[in-house]
Tab-separated table of N, CA, C and O in Angstrom:
chain	number	residue	atom	x	y	z
A	1	UNK	N	-15.376	20.682	-7.601
A	1	UNK	CA	-14.232	20.483	-6.724
A	1	UNK	C	-14.692	19.751	-5.461
A	1	UNK	O	-15.766	20.033	-4.933
A	2	UNK	N	-13.887	18.821	-4.995
A	2	UNK	CA	-14.195	18.089	-3.782
A	2	UNK	C	-12.923	17.914	-2.982
A	2	UNK	O	-11.838	17.741	-3.530
A	3	UNK	N	-13.044	18.004	-1.671
A	3	UNK	CA	-11.917	17.780	-0.774
A	3	UNK	C	-12.158	16.484	-0.006
A	3	UNK	O	-13.284	16.225	0.432
A	4	UNK	N	-11.109	15.700	0.141
A	4	UNK	CA	-11.201	14.393	0.779
A	4	UNK	C	-10.248	14.326	1.961
A	4	UNK	O	-9.073	14.689	1.831
A	5	UNK	N	-10.745	13.836	3.092
A	5	UNK	CA	-9.920	13.707	4.286
A	5	UNK	C	-10.104	12.317	4.878
A	5	UNK	O	-11.223	11.943	5.250
A	6	UNK	N	-9.000	11.570	4.963
A	6	UNK	CA	-9.046	10.221	5.521
A	6	UNK	C	-8.791	10.253	7.030
A	6	UNK	O	-8.117	11.148	7.551
A	7	UNK	N	-9.282	9.231	7.697
A	7	UNK	CA	-8.998	9.020	9.117
A	7	UNK	C	-9.148	7.545	9.429
A	7	UNK	O	-9.699	6.786	8.627
A	8	UNK	N	-8.641	7.144	10.602
A	8	UNK	CA	-8.825	5.776	11.053
A	8	UNK	C	-7.621	4.880	10.928
A	8	UNK	O	-7.658	3.716	11.342
A	9	UNK	N	-6.540	5.376	10.342
A	9	UNK	CA	-5.343	4.562	10.234
A	9	UNK	C	-4.685	4.349	11.592
A	9	UNK	O	-5.065	4.957	12.591
A	10	UNK	N	-3.695	3.470	11.633
A	10	UNK	CA	-2.988	3.221	12.878
A	10	UNK	C	-2.178	1.950	12.820
A	10	UNK	O	-1.934	1.393	11.746
A	11	UNK	N	-1.763	1.507	14.000
A	11	UNK	CA	-0.959	0.292	14.148
A	11	UNK	C	-1.840	-0.826	14.687
A	11	UNK	O	-2.557	-0.636	15.684
A	12	UNK	N	-1.782	-1.979	14.058
A	12	UNK	CA	-2.592	-3.119	14.477
A	12	UNK	C	-1.792	-4.395	14.280
A	12	UNK	O	-0.926	-4.460	13.388
A	13	UNK	N	-2.072	-5.393	15.090
A	13	UNK	CA	-1.404	-6.677	14.930
A	13	UNK	C	-2.033	-7.469	13.793
A	13	UNK	O	-3.214	-7.281	13.455
A	14	UNK	N	-1.246	-8.350	13.232
A	14	UNK	CA	-1.761	-9.223	12.179
A	14	UNK	C	-2.991	-9.972	12.685
A	14	UNK	O	-3.019	-10.437	13.826
A	15	UNK	N	-3.994	-10.060	11.823
A	15	UNK	CA	-5.252	-10.680	12.185
A	15	UNK	C	-6.275	-9.715	12.736
A	15	UNK	O	-7.449	-10.075	12.903
A	16	UNK	N	-5.853	-8.512	13.034
A	16	UNK	CA	-6.746	-7.506	13.587
A	16	UNK	C	-7.550	-6.780	12.527
A	16	UNK	O	-7.493	-7.112	11.336
A	17	UNK	N	-8.281	-5.761	12.981
A	17	UNK	CA	-9.166	-5.004	12.096
A	17	UNK	C	-8.972	-3.511	12.295
A	17	UNK	O	-8.583	-3.053	13.379
A	18	UNK	N	-9.263	-2.770	11.240
A	18	UNK	CA	-9.310	-1.313	11.273
A	18	UNK	C	-10.427	-0.870	10.347
A	18	UNK	O	-10.739	-1.553	9.366
A	19	UNK	N	-10.992	0.298	10.642
A	19	UNK	CA	-11.946	0.902	9.727
A	19	UNK	C	-11.460	2.291	9.357
A	19	UNK	O	-11.290	3.155	10.220
A	20	UNK	N	-11.250	2.491	8.074
A	20	UNK	CA	-10.878	3.799	7.557
A	20	UNK	C	-12.133	4.565	7.149
A	20	UNK	O	-13.094	3.968	6.678
A	21	UNK	N	-12.083	5.874	7.337
A	21	UNK	CA	-13.167	6.741	6.904
A	21	UNK	C	-12.620	7.804	5.971
A	21	UNK	O	-11.464	8.210	6.088
A	22	UNK	N	-13.458	8.240	5.059
A	22	UNK	CA	-13.114	9.332	4.153
A	22	UNK	C	-14.271	10.314	4.157
A	22	UNK	O	-15.396	9.952	3.787
A	23	UNK	N	-13.988	11.535	4.593
A	23	UNK	CA	-14.998	12.585	4.611
A	23	UNK	C	-14.816	13.468	3.388
A	23	UNK	O	-13.712	13.957	3.131
A	24	UNK	N	-15.893	13.664	2.654
A	24	UNK	CA	-15.858	14.480	1.444
A	24	UNK	C	-16.580	15.799	1.683
A	24	UNK	O	-17.633	15.831	2.316
A	25	UNK	N	-16.017	16.866	1.174
A	25	UNK	CA	-16.654	18.173	1.264
A	25	UNK	C	-16.593	18.850	-0.095
A	25	UNK	O	-15.851	18.441	-0.975
A	26	UNK	N	-17.371	19.885	-0.242
A	26	UNK	CA	-17.477	20.528	-1.539
A	26	UNK	C	-18.671	19.965	-2.279
A	26	UNK	O	-19.671	19.623	-1.681
A	27	UNK	N	-18.538	19.822	-3.592
A	27	UNK	CA	-19.617	19.242	-4.399
A	27	UNK	C	-19.574	17.738	-4.210
A	27	UNK	O	-18.703	17.056	-4.728
A	28	UNK	N	-20.465	17.221	-3.430
A	28	UNK	CA	-20.324	15.834	-2.997
A	28	UNK	C	-21.619	15.055	-3.173
A	28	UNK	O	-22.262	15.160	-4.192
A	29	UNK	N	-21.964	14.326	-2.164
A	29	UNK	CA	-23.114	13.450	-2.245
A	29	UNK	C	-22.816	12.314	-3.197
A	29	UNK	O	-21.735	11.722	-3.159
A	30	UNK	N	-23.733	12.040	-4.081
A	30	UNK	CA	-23.575	10.910	-4.990
A	30	UNK	C	-22.976	11.332	-6.329
A	30	UNK	O	-23.114	10.627	-7.317
A	31	UNK	N	-22.264	12.469	-6.370
A	31	UNK	CA	-21.736	12.975	-7.638
A	31	UNK	C	-20.526	12.219	-8.150
A	31	UNK	O	-20.170	12.358	-9.322
A	32	UNK	N	-19.867	11.446	-7.300
A	32	UNK	CA	-18.597	10.847	-7.668
A	32	UNK	C	-18.552	9.357	-7.352
A	32	UNK	O	-19.093	8.906	-6.351
A	33	UNK	N	-17.862	8.637	-8.217
A	33	UNK	CA	-17.416	7.306	-7.824
A	33	UNK	C	-16.271	7.507	-6.840
A	33	UNK	O	-15.507	8.465	-6.949
A	34	UNK	N	-16.149	6.602	-5.886
A	34	UNK	CA	-15.109	6.759	-4.878
A	34	UNK	C	-14.383	5.442	-4.658
A	34	UNK	O	-14.838	4.371	-5.078
A	35	UNK	N	-13.242	5.533	-4.012
A	35	UNK	CA	-12.494	4.316	-3.768
A	35	UNK	C	-11.290	4.536	-2.888
A	35	UNK	O	-11.019	5.651	-2.439
A	36	UNK	N	-10.580	3.444	-2.660
A	36	UNK	CA	-9.364	3.440	-1.854
A	36	UNK	C	-8.203	2.885	-2.658
A	36	UNK	O	-8.355	1.886	-3.375
A	37	UNK	N	-7.074	3.523	-2.513
A	37	UNK	CA	-5.814	3.067	-3.076
A	37	UNK	C	-4.804	2.989	-1.929
A	37	UNK	O	-5.027	3.543	-0.852
A	38	UNK	N	-3.697	2.304	-2.178
A	38	UNK	CA	-2.656	2.264	-1.159
A	38	UNK	C	-1.286	2.249	-1.815
A	38	UNK	O	-1.133	1.837	-2.961
A	39	UNK	N	-0.304	2.713	-1.050
A	39	UNK	CA	1.063	2.719	-1.540
A	39	UNK	C	1.986	2.285	-0.417
A	39	UNK	O	2.071	2.948	0.624
A	40	UNK	N	2.648	1.161	-0.623
A	40	UNK	CA	3.628	0.655	0.319
A	40	UNK	C	4.994	1.238	-0.020
A	40	UNK	O	5.239	1.642	-1.159
A	41	UNK	N	5.912	1.269	0.940
A	41	UNK	CA	7.248	1.821	0.677
A	41	UNK	C	7.931	1.113	-0.490
A	41	UNK	O	7.974	-0.120	-0.544
A	42	UNK	N	8.441	1.898	-1.406
A	42	UNK	CA	9.156	1.346	-2.539
A	42	UNK	C	8.287	0.754	-3.626
A	42	UNK	O	8.797	0.172	-4.588
A	43	UNK	N	6.965	0.874	-3.479
A	43	UNK	CA	6.048	0.302	-4.466
A	43	UNK	C	5.164	1.382	-5.070
A	43	UNK	O	5.015	2.462	-4.510
A	44	UNK	N	4.561	1.055	-6.201
A	44	UNK	CA	3.640	1.988	-6.836
A	44	UNK	C	2.289	1.972	-6.115
A	44	UNK	O	1.921	0.984	-5.462
A	45	UNK	N	1.564	3.064	-6.259
A	45	UNK	CA	0.222	3.125	-5.699
A	45	UNK	C	-0.664	2.119	-6.423
A	45	UNK	O	-0.613	1.999	-7.653
A	46	UNK	N	-1.499	1.404	-5.677
A	46	UNK	CA	-2.357	0.389	-6.267
A	46	UNK	C	-3.794	0.542	-5.816
A	46	UNK	O	-4.077	1.015	-4.704
A	47	UNK	N	-4.684	0.100	-6.667
A	47	UNK	CA	-6.121	0.107	-6.369
A	47	UNK	C	-6.422	-0.925	-5.294
A	47	UNK	O	-5.901	-2.046	-5.329
A	48	UNK	N	-7.282	-0.567	-4.354
A	48	UNK	CA	-7.712	-1.488	-3.299
A	48	UNK	C	-9.193	-1.835	-3.446
A	48	UNK	O	-9.566	-3.003	-3.504
A	49	UNK	N	-10.040	-0.807	-3.502
A	49	UNK	CA	-11.485	-1.049	-3.578
A	49	UNK	C	-12.164	0.182	-4.161
A	49	UNK	O	-11.691	1.301	-3.974
A	50	UNK	N	-13.284	-0.048	-4.851
A	50	UNK	CA	-14.028	1.053	-5.438
A	50	UNK	C	-15.516	0.853	-5.242
A	50	UNK	O	-15.996	-0.275	-5.080
A	51	UNK	N	-16.244	1.969	-5.271
A	51	UNK	CA	-17.689	1.918	-5.097
A	51	UNK	C	-18.323	2.952	-6.011
A	51	UNK	O	-17.866	4.089	-6.098
A	52	UNK	N	-19.359	2.546	-6.728
A	52	UNK	CA	-20.030	3.436	-7.664
A	52	UNK	C	-20.827	4.506	-6.917
A	52	UNK	O	-20.991	4.447	-5.709
A	53	UNK	N	-21.346	5.458	-7.658
A	53	UNK	CA	-21.992	6.621	-7.040
A	53	UNK	C	-23.136	6.241	-6.106
A	53	UNK	O	-23.268	6.783	-5.017
A	54	UNK	N	-23.945	5.305	-6.536
A	54	UNK	CA	-25.101	4.924	-5.719
A	54	UNK	C	-24.735	3.977	-4.593
A	54	UNK	O	-25.531	3.759	-3.675
A	55	UNK	N	-23.545	3.402	-4.663
A	55	UNK	CA	-23.126	2.436	-3.658
A	55	UNK	C	-23.534	1.012	-3.972
A	55	UNK	O	-23.190	0.094	-3.237
A	56	UNK	N	-24.247	0.815	-5.078
A	56	UNK	CA	-24.744	-0.518	-5.376
A	56	UNK	C	-23.733	-1.452	-5.995
A	56	UNK	O	-23.931	-2.670	-5.986
A	57	UNK	N	-22.659	-0.926	-6.562
A	57	UNK	CA	-21.652	-1.760	-7.217
A	57	UNK	C	-20.298	-1.479	-6.593
A	57	UNK	O	-19.876	-0.339	-6.476
A	58	UNK	N	-19.634	-2.551	-6.176
A	58	UNK	CA	-18.315	-2.432	-5.574
A	58	UNK	C	-17.339	-3.331	-6.317
A	58	UNK	O	-17.732	-4.290	-6.993
A	59	UNK	N	-16.062	-3.039	-6.187
A	59	UNK	CA	-15.018	-3.879	-6.770
A	59	UNK	C	-13.825	-3.863	-5.831
A	59	UNK	O	-13.627	-2.912	-5.066
A	60	UNK	N	-13.032	-4.953	-5.901
A	60	UNK	CA	-11.907	-5.119	-4.993
A	60	UNK	C	-10.701	-5.678	-5.731
A	60	UNK	O	-10.828	-6.449	-6.683
A	61	UNK	N	-9.533	-5.332	-5.234
A	61	UNK	CA	-8.320	-5.997	-5.678
A	61	UNK	C	-8.355	-7.432	-5.169
A	61	UNK	O	-8.893	-7.708	-4.090
A	62	UNK	N	-7.775	-8.341	-5.932
A	62	UNK	CA	-7.784	-9.754	-5.531
A	62	UNK	C	-7.146	-9.945	-4.152
A	62	UNK	O	-7.558	-10.826	-3.392
A	63	UNK	N	-6.157	-9.138	-3.841
A	63	UNK	CA	-5.409	-9.308	-2.600
A	63	UNK	C	-6.234	-9.001	-1.351
A	63	UNK	O	-5.853	-9.401	-0.246
A	64	UNK	N	-7.366	-8.309	-1.509
A	64	UNK	CA	-8.160	-7.934	-0.336
A	64	UNK	C	-9.566	-8.527	-0.372
A	64	UNK	O	-10.324	-8.354	0.596
A	65	UNK	N	-9.929	-9.197	-1.435
A	65	UNK	CA	-11.269	-9.792	-1.522
A	65	UNK	C	-11.527	-10.728	-0.360
A	65	UNK	O	-10.687	-11.539	0.004
A	66	UNK	N	-12.717	-10.584	0.228
A	66	UNK	CA	-13.089	-11.426	1.353
A	66	UNK	C	-12.607	-10.917	2.690
A	66	UNK	O	-13.030	-11.406	3.742
A	67	UNK	N	-11.722	-9.913	2.687
A	67	UNK	CA	-11.210	-9.354	3.936
A	67	UNK	C	-11.614	-7.886	4.130
A	67	UNK	O	-11.848	-7.455	5.250
A	68	UNK	N	-11.692	-7.145	3.044
A	68	UNK	CA	-12.027	-5.717	3.098
A	68	UNK	C	-13.434	-5.497	2.544
A	68	UNK	O	-13.861	-6.191	1.624
A	69	UNK	N	-14.121	-4.500	3.110
A	69	UNK	CA	-15.446	-4.124	2.630
A	69	UNK	C	-15.520	-2.608	2.501
A	69	UNK	O	-15.257	-1.885	3.464
A	70	UNK	N	-15.897	-2.150	1.308
A	70	UNK	CA	-16.059	-0.721	1.070
A	70	UNK	C	-17.539	-0.378	1.139
A	70	UNK	O	-18.398	-1.167	0.724
A	71	UNK	N	-17.840	0.790	1.687
A	71	UNK	CA	-19.225	1.254	1.753
A	71	UNK	C	-19.232	2.783	1.750
A	71	UNK	O	-18.187	3.412	1.922
A	72	UNK	N	-20.406	3.345	1.535
A	72	UNK	CA	-20.519	4.792	1.547
A	72	UNK	C	-21.878	5.197	2.088
A	72	UNK	O	-22.856	4.456	1.966
A	73	UNK	N	-21.920	6.389	2.659
A	73	UNK	CA	-23.154	6.995	3.148
A	73	UNK	C	-23.258	8.355	2.473
A	73	UNK	O	-22.646	9.332	2.923
A	74	UNK	N	-23.989	8.417	1.373
A	74	UNK	CA	-24.062	9.653	0.601
A	74	UNK	C	-24.727	10.790	1.376
A	74	UNK	O	-24.405	11.961	1.156
A	75	UNK	N	-25.634	10.475	2.253
A	75	UNK	CA	-26.305	11.508	3.040
A	75	UNK	C	-25.319	12.237	3.965
A	75	UNK	O	-25.487	13.416	4.267
A	76	UNK	N	-24.287	11.509	4.399
A	76	UNK	CA	-23.293	12.086	5.308
A	76	UNK	C	-21.982	12.417	4.594
A	76	UNK	O	-21.037	12.891	5.232
A	77	UNK	N	-21.920	12.157	3.289
A	77	UNK	CA	-20.690	12.385	2.512
A	77	UNK	C	-19.500	11.650	3.107
A	77	UNK	O	-18.400	12.210	3.237
A	78	UNK	N	-19.729	10.400	3.461
A	78	UNK	CA	-18.690	9.574	4.053
A	78	UNK	C	-18.522	8.284	3.260
A	78	UNK	O	-19.488	7.741	2.706
A	79	UNK	N	-17.288	7.798	3.247
A	79	UNK	CA	-16.981	6.496	2.671
A	79	UNK	C	-16.129	5.745	3.686
A	79	UNK	O	-15.368	6.366	4.434
A	80	UNK	N	-16.264	4.427	3.688
A	80	UNK	CA	-15.563	3.617	4.668
A	80	UNK	C	-14.819	2.468	3.996
A	80	UNK	O	-15.178	2.009	2.919
A	81	UNK	N	-13.805	1.994	4.685
A	81	UNK	CA	-13.145	0.750	4.297
A	81	UNK	C	-12.943	-0.057	5.573
A	81	UNK	O	-12.118	0.289	6.412
A	82	UNK	N	-13.742	-1.111	5.712
A	82	UNK	CA	-13.593	-2.020	6.835
A	82	UNK	C	-12.552	-3.067	6.453
A	82	UNK	O	-12.732	-3.788	5.472
A	83	UNK	N	-11.487	-3.148	7.225
A	83	UNK	CA	-10.392	-4.049	6.927
A	83	UNK	C	-10.280	-5.088	8.036
A	83	UNK	O	-10.010	-4.742	9.194
A	84	UNK	N	-10.511	-6.339	7.680
A	84	UNK	CA	-10.431	-7.448	8.636
A	84	UNK	C	-9.301	-8.388	8.250
A	84	UNK	O	-8.818	-8.365	7.112
A	85	UNK	N	-8.909	-9.230	9.188
A	85	UNK	CA	-7.854	-10.219	8.939
A	85	UNK	C	-6.627	-9.566	8.307
A	85	UNK	O	-6.083	-10.049	7.305
A	86	UNK	N	-6.206	-8.480	8.884
A	86	UNK	CA	-5.094	-7.725	8.305
A	86	UNK	C	-3.800	-8.513	8.339
A	86	UNK	O	-3.537	-9.296	9.270
A	87	UNK	N	-2.994	-8.292	7.305
A	87	UNK	CA	-1.715	-8.960	7.146
A	87	UNK	C	-0.600	-7.926	7.098
A	87	UNK	O	-0.846	-6.770	6.720
A	88	UNK	N	0.623	-8.306	7.438
A	88	UNK	CA	1.733	-7.345	7.350
A	88	UNK	C	1.856	-6.726	5.958
A	88	UNK	O	2.226	-5.551	5.845
A	89	UNK	N	1.525	-7.476	4.921
A	89	UNK	CA	1.624	-6.940	3.559
A	89	UNK	C	0.549	-5.911	3.243
A	89	UNK	O	0.584	-5.288	2.179
A	90	UNK	N	-0.395	-5.689	4.153
A	90	UNK	CA	-1.370	-4.615	3.988
A	90	UNK	C	-0.816	-3.272	4.465
A	90	UNK	O	-1.467	-2.236	4.289
A	91	UNK	N	0.358	-3.293	5.055
A	91	UNK	CA	0.977	-2.056	5.518
A	91	UNK	C	1.221	-1.101	4.354
A	91	UNK	O	1.852	-1.475	3.365
A	92	UNK	N	0.708	0.112	4.478
A	92	UNK	CA	0.812	1.101	3.401
A	92	UNK	C	0.166	2.402	3.858
A	92	UNK	O	-0.509	2.446	4.885
A	93	UNK	N	0.365	3.424	3.043
A	93	UNK	CA	-0.442	4.634	3.181
A	93	UNK	C	-1.683	4.430	2.321
A	93	UNK	O	-1.575	4.099	1.134
A	94	UNK	N	-2.835	4.611	2.920
A	94	UNK	CA	-4.112	4.422	2.229
A	94	UNK	C	-4.691	5.782	1.841
A	94	UNK	O	-4.786	6.684	2.673
A	95	UNK	N	-5.090	5.866	0.583
A	95	UNK	CA	-5.612	7.118	0.036
A	95	UNK	C	-7.063	6.949	-0.389
A	95	UNK	O	-7.430	5.955	-1.035
A	96	UNK	N	-7.847	7.951	-0.070
A	96	UNK	CA	-9.209	8.059	-0.553
A	96	UNK	C	-9.172	8.781	-1.899
A	96	UNK	O	-8.379	9.710	-2.082
A	97	UNK	N	-10.015	8.359	-2.827
A	97	UNK	CA	-10.040	8.982	-4.147
A	97	UNK	C	-11.476	9.125	-4.635
A	97	UNK	O	-12.348	8.340	-4.249
A	98	UNK	N	-11.688	10.120	-5.486
A	98	UNK	CA	-13.005	10.342	-6.076
A	98	UNK	C	-12.845	10.688	-7.544
A	98	UNK	O	-11.842	11.303	-7.950
A	99	UNK	N	-13.832	10.292	-8.340
A	99	UNK	CA	-13.746	10.523	-9.785
A	99	UNK	C	-15.125	10.825	-10.343
A	99	UNK	O	-16.115	10.241	-9.895
A	100	UNK	N	-15.167	11.690	-11.360
A	100	UNK	CA	-16.439	12.049	-11.970
A	100	UNK	C	-16.950	10.981	-12.934
A	100	UNK	O	-18.118	10.997	-13.313
A	101	UNK	N	-16.086	10.069	-13.334
A	101	UNK	CA	-16.511	8.982	-14.201
A	101	UNK	C	-17.191	7.903	-13.354
A	101	UNK	O	-17.103	7.941	-12.126
A	102	UNK	N	-17.847	6.929	-14.015
A	102	UNK	CA	-18.560	5.901	-13.233
A	102	UNK	C	-17.654	5.040	-12.369
A	102	UNK	O	-18.108	4.474	-11.380
A	103	UNK	N	-16.387	4.916	-12.727
A	103	UNK	CA	-15.472	4.081	-11.954
A	103	UNK	C	-14.268	4.887	-11.504
A	103	UNK	O	-13.787	5.762	-12.212
A	104	UNK	N	-13.753	4.556	-10.342
A	104	UNK	CA	-12.589	5.250	-9.794
A	104	UNK	C	-11.294	4.536	-10.162
A	104	UNK	O	-10.209	4.987	-9.800
A	105	UNK	N	-11.369	3.451	-10.900
A	105	UNK	CA	-10.196	2.623	-11.143
A	105	UNK	C	-9.243	3.183	-12.179
A	105	UNK	O	-8.154	2.637	-12.364
A	106	UNK	N	-9.626	4.248	-12.862
A	106	UNK	CA	-8.708	4.833	-13.839
A	106	UNK	C	-7.732	5.758	-13.165
A	106	UNK	O	-6.901	5.323	-12.365
A	107	UNK	N	-7.818	7.026	-13.499
A	107	UNK	CA	-6.982	8.043	-12.886
A	107	UNK	C	-7.899	9.007	-12.154
A	107	UNK	O	-8.440	9.935	-12.760
A	108	UNK	N	-8.110	8.808	-10.849
A	108	UNK	CA	-9.084	9.628	-10.120
A	108	UNK	C	-8.785	11.125	-10.205
A	108	UNK	O	-7.628	11.544	-10.259
A	109	UNK	N	-9.854	11.895	-10.160
A	109	UNK	CA	-9.713	13.346	-10.246
A	109	UNK	C	-9.240	13.959	-8.939
A	109	UNK	O	-8.558	14.987	-8.941
A	110	UNK	N	-9.614	13.340	-7.827
A	110	UNK	CA	-9.325	13.924	-6.523
A	110	UNK	C	-8.744	12.880	-5.575
A	110	UNK	O	-9.136	11.717	-5.608
A	111	UNK	N	-7.839	13.359	-4.719
A	111	UNK	CA	-7.158	12.488	-3.765
A	111	UNK	C	-7.173	13.114	-2.374
A	111	UNK	O	-7.097	14.332	-2.232
A	112	UNK	N	-7.206	12.254	-1.357
A	112	UNK	CA	-6.976	12.707	-0.003
A	112	UNK	C	-5.490	12.733	0.290
A	112	UNK	O	-4.662	12.401	-0.575
A	113	UNK	N	-5.144	13.098	1.508
A	113	UNK	CA	-3.729	13.231	1.875
A	113	UNK	C	-3.121	11.915	2.323
A	113	UNK	O	-1.899	11.804	2.426
A	114	UNK	N	-3.958	10.914	2.604
A	114	UNK	CA	-3.473	9.592	2.985
A	114	UNK	C	-3.461	9.376	4.488
A	114	UNK	O	-3.313	10.322	5.272
A	115	UNK	N	-3.616	8.131	4.875
A	115	UNK	CA	-3.531	7.744	6.284
A	115	UNK	C	-2.714	6.457	6.377
A	115	UNK	O	-2.895	5.537	5.576
A	116	UNK	N	-1.812	6.405	7.350
A	116	UNK	CA	-0.897	5.270	7.467
A	116	UNK	C	-1.568	4.097	8.170
A	116	UNK	O	-2.180	4.268	9.230
A	117	UNK	N	-1.432	2.934	7.581
A	117	UNK	CA	-1.851	1.681	8.209
A	117	UNK	C	-0.617	0.799	8.343
A	117	UNK	O	0.064	0.528	7.349
A	118	UNK	N	-0.330	0.369	9.558
A	118	UNK	CA	0.814	-0.488	9.816
A	118	UNK	C	0.341	-1.754	10.518
A	118	UNK	O	-0.324	-1.672	11.554
A	119	UNK	N	0.661	-2.902	9.936
A	119	UNK	CA	0.259	-4.194	10.490
A	119	UNK	C	1.515	-4.918	10.938
A	119	UNK	O	2.388	-5.226	10.123
A	120	UNK	N	1.600	-5.193	12.225
A	120	UNK	CA	2.770	-5.870	12.766
A	120	UNK	C	2.557	-7.378	12.790
A	120	UNK	O	1.438	-7.857	12.982
A	121	UNK	N	3.635	-8.103	12.610
A	121	UNK	CA	3.544	-9.571	12.581
A	121	UNK	C	3.708	-10.163	13.963
A	121	UNK	O	4.032	-9.479	14.914
């Protein structure tokens, strides 16, 4: 069992940056693949970025490639999402997720409560 808590969301102007953090507790460390998903109003939840257990392999949705960077610090049980060049279409609730399989892109086992990111034009 693992508990996930996101932080770092907020309101930012287009072109700005935010860094989201996800703190994991319970059975953690490098036991899980982790990632970020987001859900905009009226839309389905979508994959944003994922990182393998060791942190050596990452993947991104096409819509955020080159702008977002995912990373993790297994010693501190933390995961991050650095978001640069933000656009209004990035506005959504961002969720941290963890999975016991090598990739988080399927149906993650664990979810955080979400943090709101709002990008104004």
